[in-house]
Amino acid sequence: MSPPLRSALRALAISFVPETATATDAQWILLESRIEQALAARPAALRRQLALFLRLLDATARLRYRNRLSTLDAVRRTALLEWFAGSPVLRFRRGIWGLRTLILLGWYTQPSVIAALGYRASPAGWEARR
Amino acid sequence: MNVVRCDVAIVGSGAGGGTAALALAPLVSHGKRVLVLERGPRFQDGDFTGRELEMAGALYADEGGFLTRDGTMTLAFARGYGGSTLVYTGTSLLAPERVIRAWNVPGIDAEDLARRSRKYMEQNNVHLLEPERQNDNNRLFAEGAAGAGFHPEQFPLNLRGCRGSSLCNLGCPNNAKQGTDRVQLPAAERLGVEVVTRATVTRIEERRLRVVVSEKPPGAKGADPEWAPGEYAVEAGIVVLAGGVMGTTPLLLGSKLPGMPRRTGQGFTCHPAHILVGEHPEPITNDVGHPKSWFVDRAAEDGFVLETCMYFPFITAKNLTGFGAAHSALMRAFPRLQMILVLACDHATPENRITVDRRGAPVVHYRFTDAVIQAMVRATRASARIFFAAGAVRVHAPAAQPTLVEAHEVPQLEQRIHARHFRVGQVSISAAHLMGGCGMGTSAMDSVTDDRGRVHGHPWLRVADASLFPDSLEINPYLTIMALADRVAEGLMADLAG
């Protein structure tokens, strides 16, 4: 993952899942590797569309706020993402949905995160609760 | 290339293929060779860990994230010995009589399907879960639905030795679900049917299949394939296609068999679904116990069905609309969340269909009709009433803006939850009940197969899965798939005898 892409991804992650602002290095590494793995399994066209959409978000941030997406303050970045998420243009809504899905995948599949939520499903089922 | 000859080749081993395999097994004692070719692996008991990412990658195509062409809905379908019966919850419902009547397929009647379905209900140990083994998530649904004026019904389930892991959709770690992987396929193998896993059928020719058997990748789950990896030509007197909607129709279209009915791929439908959550003030048992014990059937009146459900952290997070602090707060409330799965009943339309791309990969064209969106909105309002009647303090509703609806807003539900807020592409919608593409009927003008699954103009080629449905079933489909596969096998046996 290139440094600019990593910066943009981390900025997005903090907007989508505020807890990631205090993520440990190990949690960031796991988040990024899971996203990379998920993307590697997807068609090249989908990866291109997501990369293009990230560039569009960055260009919009520069145009509207004279700042890059990765260095934009949290309030403005969230406002920008919410505008795209609710846009009348289906491709924009889909773009946000796709990026958000990747971040959620990278975060909410981590054992430490799941444990912190209190999710306790176990193959042992009811016996594990006794 | 290796050449293998058999009398019947069944492609797929799920509800359709597994049923056909056992129903056709008596042929083996008459000297016939019956093969089942399954694309996925034969999983082993220790493979089902219940870990979300690991199991989604092992069991589901595209890790469960297969997207329709416009990217507005994900389709979930599994691959492996047992097909999608590996990942269902075992809900076993008879096809509604009014739906079968509306299908209007000569030869298909509800009583016949019910009779066959009951045979499989007995074979797969279908029963109602005892009240003491139901968790709060299910109990609250039943109480809330009754309190809100609905008629909750209990799902008959095909379980044996359920320990309540709640992990059905990631493959049961305790072998409790009685899918075709536990019942029909092992019985068929005992009678001499051969099952070959990791065997992908790449092309159908006249009475011949092109098959690639793949090596088990390093570190992957499941057993090695039964045949040596490589390319095979399987010559079969009769071919039964039962690879599910996402297997059968794309294979037929990609094979470009001469004289295929022009309706192949048309009539695709599904039950578009999304997860709703209600937040309770105190923790409830939700991630332990069978996840799906109750439902409310409003298909006939309002075009939706509500079912209890319990999903895993990532799937839940993905299904909650929006992001940021409110989304995170709801996730942190996980031990207090009640969940309902909303399913809309969709009818086949000309624009919703399956095609294949240049590589033969499936492309699903699907557009949400106004009727489906309205049904999902009505379903969301009904679910909100059930949540609040059960004691929830707030409800997450994707068709509301803002999405969190508080208990004091119940009198305003009609306005708060409204189709104007329901934006495809923003709301996570997925479907697991995929139907159609090779619909039954009377001739190649109106359908792909006859009522016994014979492809019009190709008497050696049969279909035995949910592709046969000419329209939505409006309820969980696996028992009806088994009943239809049973009919297809019966017709095939009669043809061979005659």
XYZ file of C-alpha atoms in Angstrom:
628
model
C 0.000 0.000 0.000
C 1.516 3.327 -1.051
C 2.008 6.035 1.652
C -0.577 8.427 0.125
C -3.115 5.603 -0.159
C -2.384 4.564 3.421
C -2.915 8.152 4.639
C -6.215 8.459 2.775
C -7.371 5.075 4.039
C -6.556 5.910 7.643
C -8.368 9.223 7.368
C -11.417 7.470 5.961
C -11.244 4.801 8.659
C -11.309 7.426 11.411
C -14.382 9.030 9.847
C -16.195 5.760 9.339
C -15.193 4.117 12.647
C -14.109 6.784 15.161
C -12.502 4.139 17.447
C -9.770 3.635 14.876
C -8.337 7.020 15.941
C -6.913 5.164 18.938
C -6.069 1.929 17.127
C -2.739 0.306 17.953
C -0.098 -0.233 15.304
C -0.971 -3.926 15.269
C -4.645 -3.107 14.680
C -3.788 -0.772 11.782
C -1.546 -3.390 10.219
C -4.290 -5.995 10.485
C -6.907 -3.597 9.103
C -4.764 -2.746 6.105
C -3.757 -6.308 5.381
C -7.378 -7.493 5.487
C -8.379 -4.752 3.081
C -5.512 -5.651 0.768
C -6.502 -9.309 0.861
C -10.145 -8.492 0.151
C -9.217 -6.254 -2.768
C -6.811 -8.808 -4.207
C -9.699 -11.270 -4.480
C -11.914 -8.799 -6.352
C -11.965 -8.146 -10.117
C -9.381 -5.648 -11.387
C -12.181 -3.406 -12.688
C -13.612 -3.045 -9.186
C -10.181 -2.159 -7.773
C -9.755 0.479 -10.491
C -13.185 1.962 -9.749
C -12.374 2.261 -6.045
C -8.986 3.863 -6.734
C -10.648 6.321 -9.101
C -13.298 7.127 -6.527
C -10.649 7.791 -3.876
C -8.997 10.247 -6.267
C -12.359 11.907 -6.836
C -12.843 12.313 -3.075
C -9.380 13.821 -2.756
C -9.943 16.192 -5.684
C -13.274 17.310 -4.226
C -11.632 17.972 -0.852
C -9.006 20.133 -2.536
C -11.559 21.985 -4.613
C -14.011 22.615 -1.805
C -11.710 22.991 1.208
C -8.271 23.571 -0.362
C -6.994 20.620 1.571
C -6.260 16.948 0.917
C -8.695 14.322 2.118
C -6.056 12.888 4.458
C -5.299 16.239 6.152
C -8.827 17.601 6.246
C -10.240 18.113 9.737
C -12.652 15.447 10.922
C -15.788 17.602 10.732
C -15.197 18.636 7.133
C -14.115 15.168 6.071
C -17.268 13.665 7.550
C -19.411 16.325 5.867
C -17.780 15.544 2.540
C -18.305 11.803 2.946
C -21.905 12.266 4.019
C -22.566 14.387 0.948
C -21.261 11.638 -1.315
C -23.106 8.940 0.673
C -26.434 10.683 0.137
C -25.737 11.908 -3.373
C -28.375 11.553 -6.083
C -25.668 9.863 -8.176
C -25.772 6.105 -7.627
C -22.061 5.666 -8.427
C -21.122 8.089 -5.636
C -23.348 6.316 -3.104
C -21.908 2.989 -4.193
C -18.379 4.339 -3.916
C -18.862 5.361 -0.298
C -20.641 2.082 0.434
C -17.698 0.161 -1.016
C -15.018 2.070 0.898
C -17.030 1.895 4.077
C -17.527 -1.854 3.644
C -13.775 -2.365 3.288
C -13.007 -0.368 6.434
C -15.695 -2.210 8.401
C -14.281 -5.504 7.153
C -10.793 -4.536 8.261
C -11.994 -3.463 11.710
C -14.935 -5.597 12.773
C -13.227 -8.902 11.954
C -10.362 -8.261 14.390
C -10.477 -10.555 17.452
C -9.641 -7.723 19.869
C -12.409 -5.527 18.432
C -14.983 -8.328 18.489
C -14.124 -9.134 22.101
C -14.476 -5.470 23.073
C -17.976 -5.398 21.552
C -19.019 -8.224 23.845
C -19.700 -10.624 20.985
C -19.244 -14.091 22.481
C -20.591 -16.649 19.990
C -18.853 -19.971 20.485
C -19.082 -23.389 18.844
C -19.903 -24.690 22.324
C -23.094 -22.619 22.306
C -25.139 -22.711 25.516
C -22.529 -24.782 27.341
C -20.028 -21.939 27.007
C -22.368 -19.676 28.997
C -22.735 -21.961 31.983
C -7.625 -35.498 -21.316
C -9.150 -38.127 -19.042
C -12.475 -39.538 -20.260
C -15.000 -40.806 -17.735
C -18.269 -42.435 -18.719
C -21.378 -42.533 -16.541
C -25.113 -42.902 -16.899
C -26.116 -39.834 -14.895
C -23.943 -36.842 -14.017
C -25.331 -34.452 -11.407
C -23.710 -31.011 -11.311
C -23.934 -29.580 -7.793
C -24.583 -31.144 -4.395
C -26.852 -28.715 -2.544
C -30.568 -29.035 -1.805
C -31.264 -29.990 -5.435
C -28.175 -32.025 -6.305
C -27.949 -33.840 -2.984
C -31.625 -34.792 -3.151
C -31.328 -35.971 -6.750
C -28.242 -38.012 -5.826
C -30.081 -40.013 -3.184
C -33.270 -40.326 -5.228
C -31.245 -41.702 -8.163
C -29.038 -43.962 -6.028
C -31.209 -47.059 -6.694
C -29.911 -46.915 -10.272
C -26.510 -48.008 -8.982
C -27.890 -51.381 -7.906
C -29.093 -51.808 -11.508
C -25.577 -51.417 -12.807
C -25.746 -47.699 -13.624
C -23.020 -45.233 -12.713
C -24.165 -42.014 -11.015
C -21.690 -39.169 -10.488
C -22.027 -35.942 -8.532
C -19.635 -33.150 -9.527
C -19.253 -30.469 -6.857
C -17.250 -27.326 -7.432
C -16.376 -26.742 -3.802
C -14.482 -28.891 -1.328
C -15.618 -31.626 1.005
C -15.285 -29.868 4.352
C -14.170 -31.811 7.383
C -15.676 -31.634 10.851
C -12.938 -29.458 12.326
C -13.101 -26.937 9.492
C -16.067 -24.995 10.893
C -14.478 -22.600 13.365
C -17.219 -19.978 13.428
C -14.705 -17.220 12.666
C -16.485 -14.797 10.362
C -13.850 -13.793 7.836
C -12.224 -17.205 7.664
C -15.506 -19.075 7.134
C -16.989 -16.529 4.707
C -13.886 -16.942 2.545
C -14.041 -20.728 2.712
C -17.767 -21.175 2.128
C -19.164 -18.330 0.055
C -18.486 -17.233 -3.491
C -16.662 -13.875 -3.372
C -16.652 -14.221 0.430
C -20.404 -13.547 0.348
C -19.887 -10.241 -1.441
C -20.950 -11.117 -4.991
C -22.507 -7.943 -6.370
C -25.297 -7.443 -8.876
C -24.260 -5.582 -12.026
C -25.134 -2.123 -10.718
C -23.597 -2.923 -7.328
C -26.753 -2.336 -5.301
C -27.208 -5.807 -3.826
C -24.924 -8.620 -2.673
C -25.861 -12.226 -3.365
C -24.821 -14.981 -0.961
C -24.335 -18.536 -2.207
C -22.059 -21.270 -0.954
C -19.826 -23.835 -2.575
C -18.927 -27.164 -1.056
C -20.183 -30.696 -0.436
C -23.778 -29.839 0.474
C -23.893 -26.530 -1.427
C -25.869 -23.774 0.261
C -27.320 -26.241 2.780
C -23.948 -25.781 4.509
C -24.822 -22.199 5.341
C -28.587 -22.030 5.773
C -30.285 -22.095 9.160
C -32.320 -25.214 8.406
C -35.705 -23.485 8.211
C -38.128 -25.940 6.623
C -41.373 -24.514 5.282
C -43.902 -25.958 2.851
C -44.478 -23.963 -0.333
C -47.569 -21.746 0.043
C -50.472 -23.183 -1.944
C -51.412 -19.755 -3.353
C -47.877 -19.258 -4.699
C -47.749 -22.633 -6.449
C -51.186 -21.964 -7.941
C -49.971 -18.585 -9.226
C -46.913 -20.229 -10.803
C -49.439 -21.912 -13.095
C -47.126 -24.689 -14.271
C -49.167 -27.638 -15.587
C -48.164 -30.756 -13.643
C -46.989 -28.883 -10.558
C -49.460 -28.769 -7.707
C -49.071 -27.765 -4.103
C -50.336 -31.037 -2.651
C -47.770 -33.065 -4.599
C -44.955 -30.732 -3.515
C -46.195 -30.872 0.093
C -46.208 -34.673 0.048
C -42.645 -34.793 -1.223
C -41.551 -32.050 1.187
C -42.940 -34.001 4.147
C -40.823 -36.971 3.116
C -37.715 -34.811 3.420
C -38.932 -33.196 6.632
C -38.988 -36.677 8.127
C -35.691 -37.693 6.533
C -33.952 -34.543 7.852
C -35.472 -34.572 11.346
C -37.504 -31.383 11.013
C -39.147 -30.291 14.255
C -39.948 -27.239 16.368
C -37.252 -26.071 18.760
C -38.272 -26.458 22.403
C -39.067 -23.135 24.167
C -36.284 -23.588 26.725
C -33.699 -23.715 23.909
C -34.802 -20.431 22.347
C -32.800 -17.321 23.153
C -34.030 -13.839 24.119
C -33.618 -12.594 20.553
C -36.239 -15.111 19.402
C -38.448 -14.848 22.477
C -38.607 -11.053 22.171
C -39.561 -11.344 18.506
C -42.432 -13.708 19.281
C -43.647 -11.566 22.177
C -43.164 -8.299 20.326
C -44.895 -9.550 17.185
C -47.890 -10.776 19.163
C -47.939 -7.502 21.107
C -47.846 -5.470 17.917
C -50.794 -7.376 16.461
C -48.955 -9.757 14.143
C -49.187 -13.526 14.023
C -45.744 -14.978 14.820
C -45.122 -18.556 13.721
C -42.371 -20.914 14.727
C -39.973 -22.197 12.083
C -39.716 -25.963 11.744
C -35.955 -26.662 11.775
C -33.910 -29.620 10.566
C -31.631 -30.033 13.566
C -30.122 -32.953 15.388
C -27.970 -32.226 18.441
C -28.001 -28.432 18.140
C -25.792 -26.887 20.845
C -26.922 -23.345 20.067
C -23.689 -21.981 18.623
C -25.696 -19.379 16.618
C -23.151 -19.873 13.829
C -25.418 -21.606 11.254
C -24.572 -19.174 8.456
C -20.857 -19.902 8.857
C -21.361 -23.671 8.704
C -22.463 -25.529 11.820
C -19.424 -26.381 13.987
C -21.418 -29.220 15.578
C -22.861 -30.919 12.464
C -26.327 -30.262 13.837
C -28.029 -28.944 10.705
C -29.358 -31.801 8.640
C -28.438 -30.487 5.213
C -27.655 -32.651 2.211
C -24.045 -32.829 3.453
C -25.234 -34.709 6.546
C -28.170 -36.735 5.207
C -28.708 -37.239 1.464
C -25.145 -37.222 0.136
C -23.636 -39.656 2.671
C -26.628 -41.983 2.142
C -26.212 -41.761 -1.635
C -22.499 -42.516 -1.329
C -23.244 -45.546 0.828
C -25.445 -46.793 -2.029
C -22.657 -46.359 -4.560
C -23.128 -42.831 -5.939
C -19.710 -41.224 -6.525
C -19.178 -37.644 -5.384
C -16.229 -35.727 -6.788
C -15.397 -32.446 -5.083
C -13.274 -29.532 -6.325
C -14.695 -30.485 -9.748
C -15.722 -27.447 -11.809
C -17.838 -28.059 -14.874
C -16.633 -25.510 -17.405
C -18.778 -26.443 -20.378
C -21.714 -28.598 -21.409
C -21.717 -30.270 -24.791
C -24.208 -32.836 -26.106
C -24.178 -35.528 -23.375
C -20.686 -34.476 -22.365
C -19.228 -32.242 -19.668
C -15.867 -30.541 -19.612
C -14.597 -30.709 -16.052
C -11.549 -29.338 -14.280
C -10.601 -30.965 -10.980
C -8.450 -28.629 -8.917
C -5.786 -29.351 -6.378
C -6.460 -28.378 -2.781
C -4.659 -25.034 -2.346
C -1.988 -24.969 0.378
C -3.530 -24.193 3.747
C -7.097 -24.398 2.454
C -9.932 -26.077 4.325
C -11.462 -29.329 3.148
C -10.266 -32.640 1.814
C -8.283 -33.351 -1.322
C -10.375 -34.026 -4.426
C -11.429 -37.624 -5.037
C -10.006 -37.538 -8.562
C -6.486 -36.557 -9.545
C -6.311 -32.874 -10.452
C -6.588 -32.263 -14.182
C -9.008 -31.960 -17.089
C -11.741 -34.489 -17.668
C -14.411 -35.178 -20.253
C -17.394 -36.753 -18.527
C -19.658 -38.515 -20.993
C -23.097 -38.935 -19.472
C -26.346 -40.369 -20.779
C -28.229 -37.791 -18.739
C -26.965 -34.572 -17.161
C -28.771 -33.065 -14.160
C -27.869 -29.449 -13.462
C -28.224 -28.567 -9.777
C -25.531 -25.986 -9.178
C -28.002 -23.416 -7.891
C -29.178 -20.302 -9.676
C -25.645 -18.903 -9.837
C -24.255 -22.163 -11.161
C -26.811 -23.686 -13.504
C -27.907 -20.729 -15.612
C -24.424 -19.258 -16.199
C -23.150 -22.718 -17.172
C -25.968 -23.137 -19.688
C -25.486 -19.664 -21.138
C -21.704 -19.982 -21.301
C -21.892 -23.365 -23.015
C -23.883 -21.950 -25.936
C -25.621 -25.243 -26.629
C -27.478 -25.071 -29.933
C -31.230 -24.750 -29.624
C -31.358 -23.547 -26.012
C -34.675 -21.908 -25.098
C -34.320 -18.164 -25.505
C -35.708 -17.573 -22.021
C -32.596 -19.057 -20.396
C -31.421 -16.571 -17.774
C -34.714 -14.694 -17.642
C -37.046 -14.701 -14.684
C -34.366 -14.209 -12.038
C -35.840 -13.201 -8.724
C -34.860 -13.251 -5.057
C -35.918 -12.067 -1.628
C -34.023 -8.777 -1.185
C -33.221 -8.611 2.498
C -31.700 -6.390 5.116
C -31.031 -6.614 8.803
C -32.771 -4.319 11.276
C -31.696 -3.917 14.871
C -33.478 -2.768 17.977
C -31.513 -1.685 21.033
C -32.681 -2.913 24.439
C -31.780 -1.305 27.762
C -30.272 -4.540 29.147
C -28.168 -7.318 27.605
C -30.132 -10.129 25.960
C -29.054 -13.581 24.808
C -28.572 -13.062 21.103
C -25.234 -14.619 20.080
C -26.060 -17.971 21.607
C -28.908 -20.303 20.651
C -30.360 -21.126 17.266
C -30.656 -17.781 15.449
C -33.873 -18.301 13.510
C -36.821 -19.794 15.356
C -39.694 -17.430 14.516
C -41.178 -15.535 11.585
C -44.099 -13.358 10.575
C -45.461 -14.070 7.107
C -47.071 -11.000 5.521
C -46.207 -12.028 1.956
C -49.781 -12.325 0.742
C -51.000 -9.091 2.339
C -47.976 -6.786 2.352
C -45.253 -8.442 0.254
C -42.788 -9.171 3.056
C -41.666 -11.777 5.561
C -39.930 -10.979 8.858
C -37.592 -13.516 10.414
C -35.498 -13.614 13.534
C -31.794 -13.591 12.802
C -28.452 -13.038 14.471
C -25.459 -12.042 12.425
C -21.798 -11.559 13.093
C -20.003 -8.283 13.844
C -18.812 -7.414 10.331
C -22.079 -8.345 8.604
C -23.982 -6.396 11.245
C -21.746 -3.344 10.867
C -22.119 -3.489 7.083
C -25.901 -3.658 7.362
C -26.248 -0.631 9.603
C -26.681 2.361 7.333
C -24.359 5.316 7.801
C -21.089 5.661 9.636
C -19.332 7.584 12.389
C -20.228 8.004 16.041
C -23.856 6.830 15.820
C -22.880 3.715 13.909
C -20.100 2.916 16.382
C -22.384 3.460 19.368
C -24.849 0.952 17.976
C -22.069 -1.584 17.414
C -20.902 -1.125 21.010
C -24.444 -2.014 22.067
C -24.048 -5.446 20.453
C -24.988 -7.477 23.585
C -28.222 -5.472 23.785
C -29.221 -5.775 20.127
C -32.269 -7.626 18.894
C -32.207 -8.416 15.160
C -34.883 -8.972 12.537
C -34.284 -9.952 8.937
C -36.641 -8.249 6.509
C -37.304 -10.108 3.260
C -39.245 -8.555 0.407
C -41.189 -10.779 -1.970
C -40.139 -9.874 -5.446
C -41.787 -10.975 -8.674
C -39.853 -11.869 -11.797
C -39.631 -8.973 -14.245
C -38.194 -8.922 -17.783
C -35.227 -6.703 -16.850
C -34.063 -8.845 -13.916
C -32.029 -11.628 -15.475
C -28.735 -13.499 -15.547
C -26.215 -13.219 -18.348
C -22.548 -14.155 -18.620
C -19.536 -12.040 -19.449
C -16.864 -12.895 -22.020
C -15.197 -15.280 -19.576
C -18.475 -17.043 -18.836
C -18.743 -15.517 -15.355
C -22.274 -14.714 -14.141
C -23.644 -11.196 -14.350
C -26.889 -10.524 -12.488
C -28.959 -7.647 -13.778
C -31.237 -6.529 -11.007
C -33.241 -3.370 -10.544
C -35.336 -2.654 -7.468
C -38.951 -2.078 -8.412
C -41.088 0.434 -6.553
C -43.139 -2.496 -5.271
C -40.076 -4.055 -3.622
C -38.961 -0.779 -2.060
C -42.459 -0.139 -0.721
C -42.563 -3.679 0.681
C -39.211 -3.135 2.440
C -40.451 0.108 3.913
C -43.662 -1.528 5.178
C -41.544 -4.351 6.584
C -39.278 -1.873 8.364
C -42.257 -0.147 9.989
C -43.668 -3.511 11.072
C -40.280 -4.510 12.504
C -40.019 -1.232 14.396
C -43.418 -1.908 15.985
C -42.256 -5.387 16.983
C -38.982 -4.082 18.460
C -40.740 -1.410 20.496
C -43.479 -3.806 21.628
C -40.664 -6.057 22.855
C -39.151 -3.252 24.908
C -36.484 -1.773 22.641
C -35.539 1.832 23.365
C -34.463 2.678 19.819
C -34.466 1.087 16.396
C -32.099 1.432 13.489
C -34.154 1.876 10.311
C -32.321 2.414 7.004
C -35.454 3.981 5.516
C -35.526 6.715 8.173
C -33.603 9.980 8.307
C -31.986 10.099 10.818
C -31.790 6.329 10.928
C -32.253 5.942 14.680
C -35.935 5.941 15.641
C -36.706 6.450 19.343
C -39.496 4.735 21.263
C -41.481 7.966 21.668
C -41.666 8.277 17.865
C -43.920 5.235 17.400
C -46.985 7.379 16.525
C -44.948 8.964 13.706
C -43.580 5.734 12.193
C -45.452 6.214 8.908
C -43.611 9.497 8.362
C -40.290 8.640 9.992
C -39.823 5.445 7.972
C -40.573 6.319 4.385
C -39.609 5.278 0.860
C -38.170 8.741 0.152
C -35.303 7.895 2.539
C -34.664 4.475 1.044
C -31.796 4.916 -1.377
C -30.385 1.878 -3.140
C -26.625 1.973 -3.084
C -26.706 3.531 0.379
C -28.701 0.826 2.155
C -27.013 -2.585 2.420
C -29.266 -5.152 0.789
C -28.409 -8.768 0.246
C -30.189 -11.890 -0.916
C -29.605 -15.548 -0.204
C -32.797 -16.966 -1.706
C -31.942 -16.847 -5.400
C -34.556 -18.183 -7.803
C -35.308 -18.551 -11.506
C -33.315 -18.404 -14.712
C -34.490 -21.796 -16.028
C -38.179 -21.530 -15.198
C -40.606 -24.405 -15.717
C -43.480 -24.162 -18.182
C -45.061 -25.824 -21.163
C -42.834 -24.950 -24.129
C -39.650 -23.158 -25.163
C -41.814 -20.112 -25.893
C -42.643 -19.497 -22.240
C -40.003 -21.408 -20.290
C -36.712 -23.321 -20.232
C -37.841 -26.685 -18.841
C -40.983 -28.729 -18.454
C -42.450 -29.625 -15.063
C -39.955 -32.515 -14.688
C -36.957 -30.247 -15.275
C -36.320 -31.473 -18.857
C -34.759 -28.663 -20.875
C -36.995 -28.092 -23.906
C -35.404 -29.635 -26.985
C -32.691 -31.402 -24.939
C -34.219 -34.493 -23.338
C -30.828 -35.612 -21.948
C -30.484 -32.382 -19.968
C -32.391 -31.686 -16.720
C -32.451 -28.916 -14.152
C -33.064 -29.720 -10.472
C -32.562 -26.610 -8.364
C -34.141 -23.211 -7.594
C -33.488 -22.128 -11.182
C -36.719 -24.006 -11.967
C -38.888 -21.549 -10.027
C -40.912 -19.518 -12.526
C -41.390 -16.784 -9.917
C -40.669 -16.002 -6.282
C -41.578 -18.657 -3.708
C -42.173 -15.943 -1.089
C -40.771 -18.142 1.682
C -37.477 -19.916 2.507
C -36.989 -22.202 -0.479
C -34.836 -25.212 0.344
C -37.629 -27.706 1.083
C -39.351 -26.822 -2.188
C -36.053 -27.247 -4.050
C -35.819 -30.741 -2.563
C -39.409 -31.516 -3.556
C -38.797 -30.383 -7.139
C -35.495 -32.304 -7.333
C -37.405 -35.362 -6.142
C -39.883 -34.892 -9.041
C -37.041 -34.430 -11.517
C -35.357 -37.632 -10.298
C -38.646 -39.531 -10.451
C -39.198 -38.394 -14.046
C -35.647 -39.351 -14.955
C -36.064 -42.841 -13.462
C -39.302 -43.289 -15.397
C -37.638 -42.163 -18.635
C -34.763 -44.600 -18.099
C -37.164 -47.438 -17.313
C -39.352 -46.660 -20.315
